[in-house]
Amino acid sequence: MRGSIIVAAMAASGAASGAPMAAQAQAVPAAAPASAADPLVDPFFDALKRGQVVQALAGLTKAAPLLGKRIADADELPKQIQAALDGYGPVLAWERIETTPLGSLLRRDTWLVQHRDYVTRWRFVYARTASGWTLTSFVFDDQVPSWFD
């Protein structure tokens, strides 16, 4: 499945058609202040705060079609997120701690999420396509000691 996602992203960006990337120039967004609202991630975490895992994922898939294809094939994802909520308590707050560009085509935003009993880290990866920046994947983990490496 991963390979077909990459091919779809290349076709959407125009790279598969041979169109030069310079013709589609879009700047890598500057890192937003940690307190800046995020129109995609804030509603996601807000839904998780209300305990609405399925609705949170539905919001992401509606806004990010490439991600939607991956989530549709990931039956375990809602269960994993729910397990985190069950184990660490409800989401209380979140903050963006880092935005890392990879050239001009990819960007990763890292967020810390405060649960009642613990903190988790969420990483959202965006790709520049012909229609703008789109969310392509995300991961979350609870391995705090590794976050300082």
Short mmCIF file of N, CA and C in Angstrom, two decimals:
data_model
loop_
_atom_site.label_atom_id
_atom_site.label_comp_id
_atom_site.label_asym_id
_atom_site.label_seq_id
_atom_site.Cartn_x
_atom_site.Cartn_y
_atom_site.Cartn_z
N MET A 1 0.82 -1.19 0.00
CA MET A 1 0.00 0.00 0.00
C MET A 1 0.86 1.25 0.00
N ARG A 2 1.98 1.19 0.63
CA ARG A 2 2.83 2.36 0.70
C ARG A 2 3.28 2.81 -0.69
N GLY A 3 3.64 1.88 -1.53
CA GLY A 3 4.08 2.24 -2.86
C GLY A 3 3.00 2.95 -3.66
N SER A 4 1.75 2.49 -3.55
CA SER A 4 0.69 3.13 -4.33
C SER A 4 0.40 4.54 -3.81
N ILE A 5 0.60 4.78 -2.54
CA ILE A 5 0.43 6.13 -2.00
C ILE A 5 1.49 7.04 -2.58
N ILE A 6 2.71 6.57 -2.67
CA ILE A 6 3.79 7.39 -3.22
C ILE A 6 3.52 7.70 -4.68
N VAL A 7 3.08 6.73 -5.46
CA VAL A 7 2.78 6.97 -6.87
C VAL A 7 1.66 7.99 -6.99
N ALA A 8 0.62 7.87 -6.17
CA ALA A 8 -0.48 8.82 -6.23
C ALA A 8 0.00 10.22 -5.90
N ALA A 9 0.89 10.35 -4.94
CA ALA A 9 1.41 11.66 -4.58
C ALA A 9 2.23 12.24 -5.73
N MET A 10 3.02 11.42 -6.40
CA MET A 10 3.81 11.91 -7.52
C MET A 10 2.91 12.36 -8.65
N ALA A 11 1.87 11.62 -8.93
CA ALA A 11 0.97 12.01 -10.01
C ALA A 11 0.26 13.31 -9.67
N ALA A 12 -0.13 13.47 -8.42
CA ALA A 12 -0.83 14.69 -8.02
C ALA A 12 0.09 15.89 -8.08
N SER A 13 1.37 15.71 -7.85
CA SER A 13 2.29 16.84 -7.84
C SER A 13 2.73 17.24 -9.24
N GLY A 14 2.48 16.41 -10.22
CA GLY A 14 2.90 16.71 -11.58
C GLY A 14 4.24 16.08 -11.91
N ALA A 15 4.92 15.49 -10.92
CA ALA A 15 6.24 14.91 -11.17
C ALA A 15 6.14 13.74 -12.13
N ALA A 16 5.06 12.97 -12.04
CA ALA A 16 4.93 11.82 -12.92
C ALA A 16 4.70 12.25 -14.36
N SER A 17 4.16 13.45 -14.57
CA SER A 17 3.89 13.90 -15.92
C SER A 17 5.08 14.60 -16.55
N GLY A 18 6.16 14.76 -15.79
CA GLY A 18 7.34 15.40 -16.32
C GLY A 18 7.33 16.91 -16.13
N ALA A 19 6.28 17.47 -15.56
CA ALA A 19 6.24 18.91 -15.33
C ALA A 19 7.31 19.28 -14.32
N PRO A 20 8.11 20.29 -14.62
CA PRO A 20 9.16 20.66 -13.68
C PRO A 20 8.58 21.17 -12.38
N MET A 21 9.22 20.77 -11.28
CA MET A 21 8.75 21.19 -9.97
C MET A 21 8.85 22.70 -9.83
N ALA A 22 9.80 23.35 -10.48
CA ALA A 22 9.93 24.80 -10.37
C ALA A 22 8.69 25.49 -10.90
N ALA A 23 8.01 24.89 -11.86
CA ALA A 23 6.81 25.50 -12.41
C ALA A 23 5.67 25.48 -11.40
N GLN A 24 5.82 24.65 -10.40
CA GLN A 24 4.79 24.54 -9.37
C GLN A 24 5.30 25.10 -8.06
N ALA A 25 6.17 26.07 -8.12
CA ALA A 25 6.84 26.58 -6.93
C ALA A 25 5.85 27.00 -5.87
N GLN A 26 6.05 26.45 -4.70
CA GLN A 26 5.31 26.81 -3.51
C GLN A 26 6.32 26.82 -2.38
N ALA A 27 6.33 27.86 -1.62
CA ALA A 27 7.29 27.96 -0.53
C ALA A 27 6.96 26.97 0.57
N VAL A 28 7.99 26.51 1.23
CA VAL A 28 7.78 25.70 2.42
C VAL A 28 7.24 26.63 3.49
N PRO A 29 6.10 26.31 4.08
CA PRO A 29 5.55 27.20 5.08
C PRO A 29 6.52 27.40 6.23
N ALA A 30 6.60 28.61 6.69
CA ALA A 30 7.45 28.90 7.84
C ALA A 30 6.85 28.23 9.06
N ALA A 31 7.71 27.93 10.00
CA ALA A 31 7.24 27.33 11.25
C ALA A 31 6.29 28.30 11.94
N ALA A 32 5.12 27.81 12.27
CA ALA A 32 4.15 28.63 12.97
C ALA A 32 4.49 28.67 14.45
N PRO A 33 4.15 29.75 15.11
CA PRO A 33 4.36 29.78 16.55
C PRO A 33 3.61 28.63 17.21
N ALA A 34 4.13 28.15 18.31
CA ALA A 34 3.51 27.01 18.99
C ALA A 34 2.05 27.29 19.33
N SER A 35 1.72 28.55 19.55
CA SER A 35 0.36 28.89 19.93
C SER A 35 -0.57 29.10 18.73
N ALA A 36 -0.04 29.06 17.51
CA ALA A 36 -0.86 29.31 16.32
C ALA A 36 -1.85 28.17 16.11
N ALA A 37 -3.05 28.55 15.72
CA ALA A 37 -4.08 27.55 15.44
C ALA A 37 -3.72 26.78 14.17
N ASP A 38 -4.03 25.51 14.14
CA ASP A 38 -3.80 24.68 12.96
C ASP A 38 -5.16 24.19 12.47
N PRO A 39 -5.55 24.55 11.24
CA PRO A 39 -6.90 24.22 10.77
C PRO A 39 -7.17 22.74 10.56
N LEU A 40 -6.15 21.91 10.53
CA LEU A 40 -6.33 20.48 10.35
C LEU A 40 -6.15 19.73 11.67
N VAL A 41 -5.10 20.05 12.37
CA VAL A 41 -4.74 19.30 13.58
C VAL A 41 -5.59 19.71 14.79
N ASP A 42 -5.89 20.99 14.93
CA ASP A 42 -6.69 21.41 16.08
C ASP A 42 -8.06 20.72 16.14
N PRO A 43 -8.81 20.66 15.04
CA PRO A 43 -10.09 19.93 15.10
C PRO A 43 -9.91 18.44 15.40
N PHE A 44 -8.80 17.86 14.92
CA PHE A 44 -8.51 16.46 15.20
C PHE A 44 -8.34 16.24 16.70
N PHE A 45 -7.46 17.04 17.31
CA PHE A 45 -7.22 16.88 18.75
C PHE A 45 -8.45 17.27 19.57
N ASP A 46 -9.21 18.24 19.09
CA ASP A 46 -10.42 18.64 19.79
C ASP A 46 -11.42 17.49 19.83
N ALA A 47 -11.56 16.76 18.70
CA ALA A 47 -12.44 15.59 18.67
C ALA A 47 -11.92 14.51 19.62
N LEU A 48 -10.60 14.31 19.65
CA LEU A 48 -10.04 13.33 20.59
C LEU A 48 -10.30 13.76 22.03
N LYS A 49 -10.23 15.05 22.27
CA LYS A 49 -10.52 15.58 23.62
C LYS A 49 -11.93 15.21 24.06
N ARG A 50 -12.85 15.17 23.11
CA ARG A 50 -14.24 14.78 23.40
C ARG A 50 -14.42 13.26 23.37
N GLY A 51 -13.32 12.52 23.11
CA GLY A 51 -13.39 11.06 23.07
C GLY A 51 -13.95 10.52 21.77
N GLN A 52 -13.97 11.31 20.71
CA GLN A 52 -14.58 10.93 19.44
C GLN A 52 -13.49 10.51 18.44
N VAL A 53 -12.99 9.32 18.60
CA VAL A 53 -11.88 8.84 17.77
C VAL A 53 -12.29 8.71 16.30
N VAL A 54 -13.42 8.09 16.04
CA VAL A 54 -13.87 7.89 14.66
C VAL A 54 -14.10 9.24 13.97
N GLN A 55 -14.72 10.17 14.67
CA GLN A 55 -14.97 11.50 14.10
C GLN A 55 -13.66 12.24 13.86
N ALA A 56 -12.71 12.09 14.76
CA ALA A 56 -11.40 12.74 14.59
C ALA A 56 -10.73 12.25 13.32
N LEU A 57 -10.72 10.94 13.12
CA LEU A 57 -10.11 10.37 11.91
C LEU A 57 -10.89 10.75 10.66
N ALA A 58 -12.21 10.81 10.76
CA ALA A 58 -13.02 11.20 9.61
C ALA A 58 -12.69 12.63 9.17
N GLY A 59 -12.44 13.50 10.12
CA GLY A 59 -12.07 14.87 9.79
C GLY A 59 -10.76 14.93 9.04
N LEU A 60 -9.79 14.12 9.45
CA LEU A 60 -8.51 14.09 8.75
C LEU A 60 -8.66 13.53 7.34
N THR A 61 -9.42 12.47 7.21
CA THR A 61 -9.54 11.83 5.89
C THR A 61 -10.31 12.72 4.91
N LYS A 62 -11.24 13.49 5.41
CA LYS A 62 -11.98 14.42 4.54
C LYS A 62 -11.06 15.51 4.02
N ALA A 63 -10.18 15.98 4.89
CA ALA A 63 -9.28 17.07 4.51
C ALA A 63 -8.05 16.59 3.74
N ALA A 64 -7.70 15.32 3.87
CA ALA A 64 -6.47 14.79 3.26
C ALA A 64 -6.77 13.47 2.56
N PRO A 65 -7.17 13.51 1.30
CA PRO A 65 -7.56 12.29 0.59
C PRO A 65 -6.48 11.20 0.55
N LEU A 66 -5.20 11.58 0.38
CA LEU A 66 -4.15 10.56 0.37
C LEU A 66 -4.09 9.82 1.70
N LEU A 67 -4.21 10.56 2.78
CA LEU A 67 -4.23 9.95 4.11
C LEU A 67 -5.47 9.09 4.27
N GLY A 68 -6.58 9.54 3.72
CA GLY A 68 -7.82 8.77 3.83
C GLY A 68 -7.69 7.38 3.27
N LYS A 69 -6.97 7.24 2.17
CA LYS A 69 -6.76 5.91 1.58
C LYS A 69 -5.97 5.02 2.53
N ARG A 70 -4.98 5.59 3.20
CA ARG A 70 -4.17 4.80 4.12
C ARG A 70 -4.97 4.42 5.36
N ILE A 71 -5.75 5.35 5.88
CA ILE A 71 -6.54 5.08 7.09
C ILE A 71 -7.60 4.02 6.80
N ALA A 72 -8.20 4.05 5.61
CA ALA A 72 -9.22 3.07 5.26
C ALA A 72 -8.68 1.65 5.34
N ASP A 73 -7.39 1.48 5.09
CA ASP A 73 -6.77 0.16 5.14
C ASP A 73 -6.17 -0.17 6.50
N ALA A 74 -6.31 0.72 7.46
CA ALA A 74 -5.69 0.53 8.78
C ALA A 74 -6.77 0.30 9.83
N ASP A 75 -7.30 -0.90 9.86
CA ASP A 75 -8.38 -1.22 10.79
C ASP A 75 -7.99 -1.03 12.25
N GLU A 76 -6.73 -1.21 12.55
CA GLU A 76 -6.27 -1.15 13.93
C GLU A 76 -6.07 0.28 14.44
N LEU A 77 -5.98 1.25 13.55
CA LEU A 77 -5.66 2.62 13.96
C LEU A 77 -6.65 3.19 14.98
N PRO A 78 -7.96 3.13 14.74
CA PRO A 78 -8.88 3.66 15.76
C PRO A 78 -8.72 2.95 17.11
N LYS A 79 -8.45 1.65 17.05
CA LYS A 79 -8.27 0.88 18.30
C LYS A 79 -7.02 1.33 19.04
N GLN A 80 -5.95 1.61 18.29
CA GLN A 80 -4.71 2.07 18.92
C GLN A 80 -4.89 3.44 19.57
N ILE A 81 -5.58 4.32 18.87
CA ILE A 81 -5.81 5.65 19.44
C ILE A 81 -6.71 5.54 20.67
N GLN A 82 -7.75 4.73 20.57
CA GLN A 82 -8.64 4.55 21.72
C GLN A 82 -7.89 3.94 22.90
N ALA A 83 -6.98 3.02 22.63
CA ALA A 83 -6.18 2.42 23.71
C ALA A 83 -5.33 3.48 24.41
N ALA A 84 -4.79 4.41 23.64
CA ALA A 84 -4.01 5.50 24.25
C ALA A 84 -4.91 6.36 25.13
N LEU A 85 -6.10 6.67 24.66
CA LEU A 85 -7.03 7.46 25.46
C LEU A 85 -7.46 6.70 26.71
N ASP A 86 -7.70 5.41 26.57
CA ASP A 86 -8.09 4.59 27.72
C ASP A 86 -6.96 4.48 28.73
N GLY A 87 -5.74 4.32 28.24
CA GLY A 87 -4.60 4.13 29.13
C GLY A 87 -4.08 5.39 29.78
N TYR A 88 -4.10 6.50 29.06
CA TYR A 88 -3.50 7.74 29.56
C TYR A 88 -4.52 8.79 29.94
N GLY A 89 -5.78 8.53 29.69
CA GLY A 89 -6.81 9.49 30.02
C GLY A 89 -7.11 10.39 28.84
N PRO A 90 -8.12 11.22 29.02
CA PRO A 90 -8.54 12.09 27.92
C PRO A 90 -7.48 13.12 27.56
N VAL A 91 -7.57 13.62 26.34
CA VAL A 91 -6.69 14.71 25.89
C VAL A 91 -7.11 15.97 26.62
N LEU A 92 -6.14 16.67 27.16
CA LEU A 92 -6.40 17.93 27.86
C LEU A 92 -5.90 19.13 27.07
N ALA A 93 -4.73 19.00 26.44
CA ALA A 93 -4.12 20.11 25.71
C ALA A 93 -3.11 19.56 24.71
N TRP A 94 -2.72 20.41 23.77
CA TRP A 94 -1.71 20.03 22.77
C TRP A 94 -0.94 21.26 22.36
N GLU A 95 0.31 21.01 21.94
CA GLU A 95 1.13 22.12 21.45
C GLU A 95 2.10 21.62 20.40
N ARG A 96 2.26 22.45 19.36
CA ARG A 96 3.24 22.15 18.32
C ARG A 96 4.61 22.53 18.89
N ILE A 97 5.56 21.59 18.81
CA ILE A 97 6.89 21.88 19.36
C ILE A 97 7.95 22.01 18.28
N GLU A 98 7.62 21.54 17.06
CA GLU A 98 8.64 21.58 16.02
C GLU A 98 8.01 21.44 14.64
N THR A 99 8.55 22.18 13.69
CA THR A 99 8.23 22.01 12.28
C THR A 99 9.55 21.80 11.55
N THR A 100 9.66 20.65 10.87
CA THR A 100 10.91 20.29 10.21
C THR A 100 10.66 20.10 8.72
N PRO A 101 11.24 20.98 7.87
CA PRO A 101 11.12 20.76 6.43
C PRO A 101 12.13 19.72 5.95
N LEU A 102 11.79 19.03 4.88
CA LEU A 102 12.71 18.13 4.20
C LEU A 102 12.74 18.62 2.77
N GLY A 103 13.71 19.46 2.48
CA GLY A 103 13.75 20.14 1.19
C GLY A 103 12.55 21.07 1.08
N SER A 104 12.03 21.18 -0.13
CA SER A 104 10.86 22.02 -0.34
C SER A 104 9.60 21.19 -0.58
N LEU A 105 9.72 19.85 -0.46
CA LEU A 105 8.60 18.97 -0.81
C LEU A 105 7.89 18.34 0.37
N LEU A 106 8.57 18.25 1.51
CA LEU A 106 7.98 17.58 2.67
C LEU A 106 8.17 18.43 3.92
N ARG A 107 7.27 18.24 4.86
CA ARG A 107 7.34 18.93 6.15
C ARG A 107 6.76 18.02 7.22
N ARG A 108 7.38 18.02 8.40
CA ARG A 108 6.86 17.25 9.53
C ARG A 108 6.61 18.20 10.69
N ASP A 109 5.39 18.17 11.22
CA ASP A 109 5.05 18.92 12.41
C ASP A 109 4.97 17.96 13.58
N THR A 110 5.63 18.31 14.67
CA THR A 110 5.63 17.47 15.86
C THR A 110 4.83 18.17 16.95
N TRP A 111 3.94 17.42 17.58
CA TRP A 111 3.06 17.94 18.62
C TRP A 111 3.21 17.10 19.89
N LEU A 112 3.15 17.75 21.02
CA LEU A 112 3.01 17.05 22.30
C LEU A 112 1.55 17.17 22.72
N VAL A 113 1.00 16.05 23.19
CA VAL A 113 -0.39 16.02 23.62
C VAL A 113 -0.43 15.63 25.09
N GLN A 114 -1.02 16.50 25.89
CA GLN A 114 -1.17 16.26 27.32
C GLN A 114 -2.45 15.48 27.57
N HIS A 115 -2.31 14.28 28.10
CA HIS A 115 -3.45 13.49 28.56
C HIS A 115 -3.56 13.71 30.06
N ARG A 116 -4.59 13.20 30.66
CA ARG A 116 -4.75 13.34 32.11
C ARG A 116 -3.55 12.75 32.86
N ASP A 117 -3.03 11.60 32.37
CA ASP A 117 -2.00 10.89 33.12
C ASP A 117 -0.65 10.78 32.42
N TYR A 118 -0.51 11.34 31.23
CA TYR A 118 0.75 11.16 30.50
C TYR A 118 0.82 12.14 29.34
N VAL A 119 1.91 12.10 28.61
CA VAL A 119 2.10 12.92 27.41
C VAL A 119 2.44 11.99 26.26
N THR A 120 1.84 12.23 25.10
CA THR A 120 2.18 11.49 23.88
C THR A 120 2.71 12.47 22.84
N ARG A 121 3.46 11.92 21.89
CA ARG A 121 4.01 12.73 20.80
C ARG A 121 3.32 12.30 19.50
N TRP A 122 2.92 13.28 18.72
CA TRP A 122 2.25 13.03 17.44
C TRP A 122 3.04 13.74 16.36
N ARG A 123 3.29 13.04 15.25
CA ARG A 123 4.02 13.62 14.13
C ARG A 123 3.17 13.52 12.87
N PHE A 124 2.94 14.67 12.25
CA PHE A 124 2.14 14.77 11.04
C PHE A 124 3.06 15.15 9.88
N VAL A 125 3.01 14.37 8.80
CA VAL A 125 3.87 14.62 7.62
C VAL A 125 3.01 15.14 6.48
N TYR A 126 3.48 16.24 5.89
CA TYR A 126 2.78 16.90 4.79
C TYR A 126 3.66 16.84 3.54
N ALA A 127 3.03 16.71 2.38
CA ALA A 127 3.73 16.74 1.10
C ALA A 127 3.18 17.89 0.26
N ARG A 128 4.06 18.50 -0.49
CA ARG A 128 3.64 19.56 -1.40
C ARG A 128 3.16 18.91 -2.69
N THR A 129 1.93 19.17 -3.05
CA THR A 129 1.36 18.65 -4.28
C THR A 129 0.97 19.83 -5.18
N ALA A 130 0.47 19.53 -6.34
CA ALA A 130 0.05 20.58 -7.27
C ALA A 130 -1.05 21.45 -6.67
N SER A 131 -1.83 20.89 -5.76
CA SER A 131 -2.93 21.66 -5.15
C SER A 131 -2.55 22.27 -3.81
N GLY A 132 -1.30 22.13 -3.40
CA GLY A 132 -0.86 22.70 -2.12
C GLY A 132 -0.38 21.62 -1.17
N TRP A 133 -0.26 21.99 0.08
CA TRP A 133 0.22 21.05 1.10
C TRP A 133 -0.91 20.13 1.52
N THR A 134 -0.60 18.83 1.60
CA THR A 134 -1.59 17.85 2.01
C THR A 134 -0.96 16.89 3.04
N LEU A 135 -1.75 16.52 4.01
CA LEU A 135 -1.31 15.57 5.03
C LEU A 135 -1.22 14.19 4.41
N THR A 136 -0.07 13.53 4.58
CA THR A 136 0.12 12.20 3.98
C THR A 136 0.19 11.09 5.01
N SER A 137 0.60 11.40 6.23
CA SER A 137 0.70 10.36 7.25
C SER A 137 0.84 11.00 8.62
N PHE A 138 0.62 10.18 9.64
CA PHE A 138 0.91 10.60 11.00
C PHE A 138 1.20 9.38 11.85
N VAL A 139 1.94 9.60 12.90
CA VAL A 139 2.25 8.56 13.88
C VAL A 139 2.16 9.19 15.26
N PHE A 140 1.96 8.34 16.26
CA PHE A 140 2.04 8.82 17.63
C PHE A 140 2.75 7.78 18.46
N ASP A 141 3.39 8.25 19.53
CA ASP A 141 4.10 7.31 20.40
C ASP A 141 4.15 7.86 21.81
N ASP A 142 4.59 6.99 22.72
CA ASP A 142 4.68 7.35 24.13
C ASP A 142 6.07 7.06 24.70
N GLN A 143 7.06 7.02 23.86
CA GLN A 143 8.43 6.67 24.26
C GLN A 143 9.22 7.92 24.64
N VAL A 144 8.85 8.54 25.74
CA VAL A 144 9.40 9.84 26.15
C VAL A 144 10.93 9.87 26.17
N PRO A 145 11.64 8.90 26.73
CA PRO A 145 13.10 9.03 26.77
C PRO A 145 13.74 9.25 25.39
N SER A 146 13.18 8.66 24.35
CA SER A 146 13.75 8.80 23.00
C SER A 146 13.52 10.20 22.41
N TRP A 147 12.61 10.95 22.96
CA TRP A 147 12.29 12.27 22.42
C TRP A 147 13.43 13.27 22.65
N PHE A 148 14.30 12.96 23.56
CA PHE A 148 15.37 13.89 23.90
C PHE A 148 16.68 13.57 23.17
N ASP A 149 16.69 12.51 22.36
CA ASP A 149 17.89 12.12 21.62
C ASP A 149 18.16 13.03 20.45
#
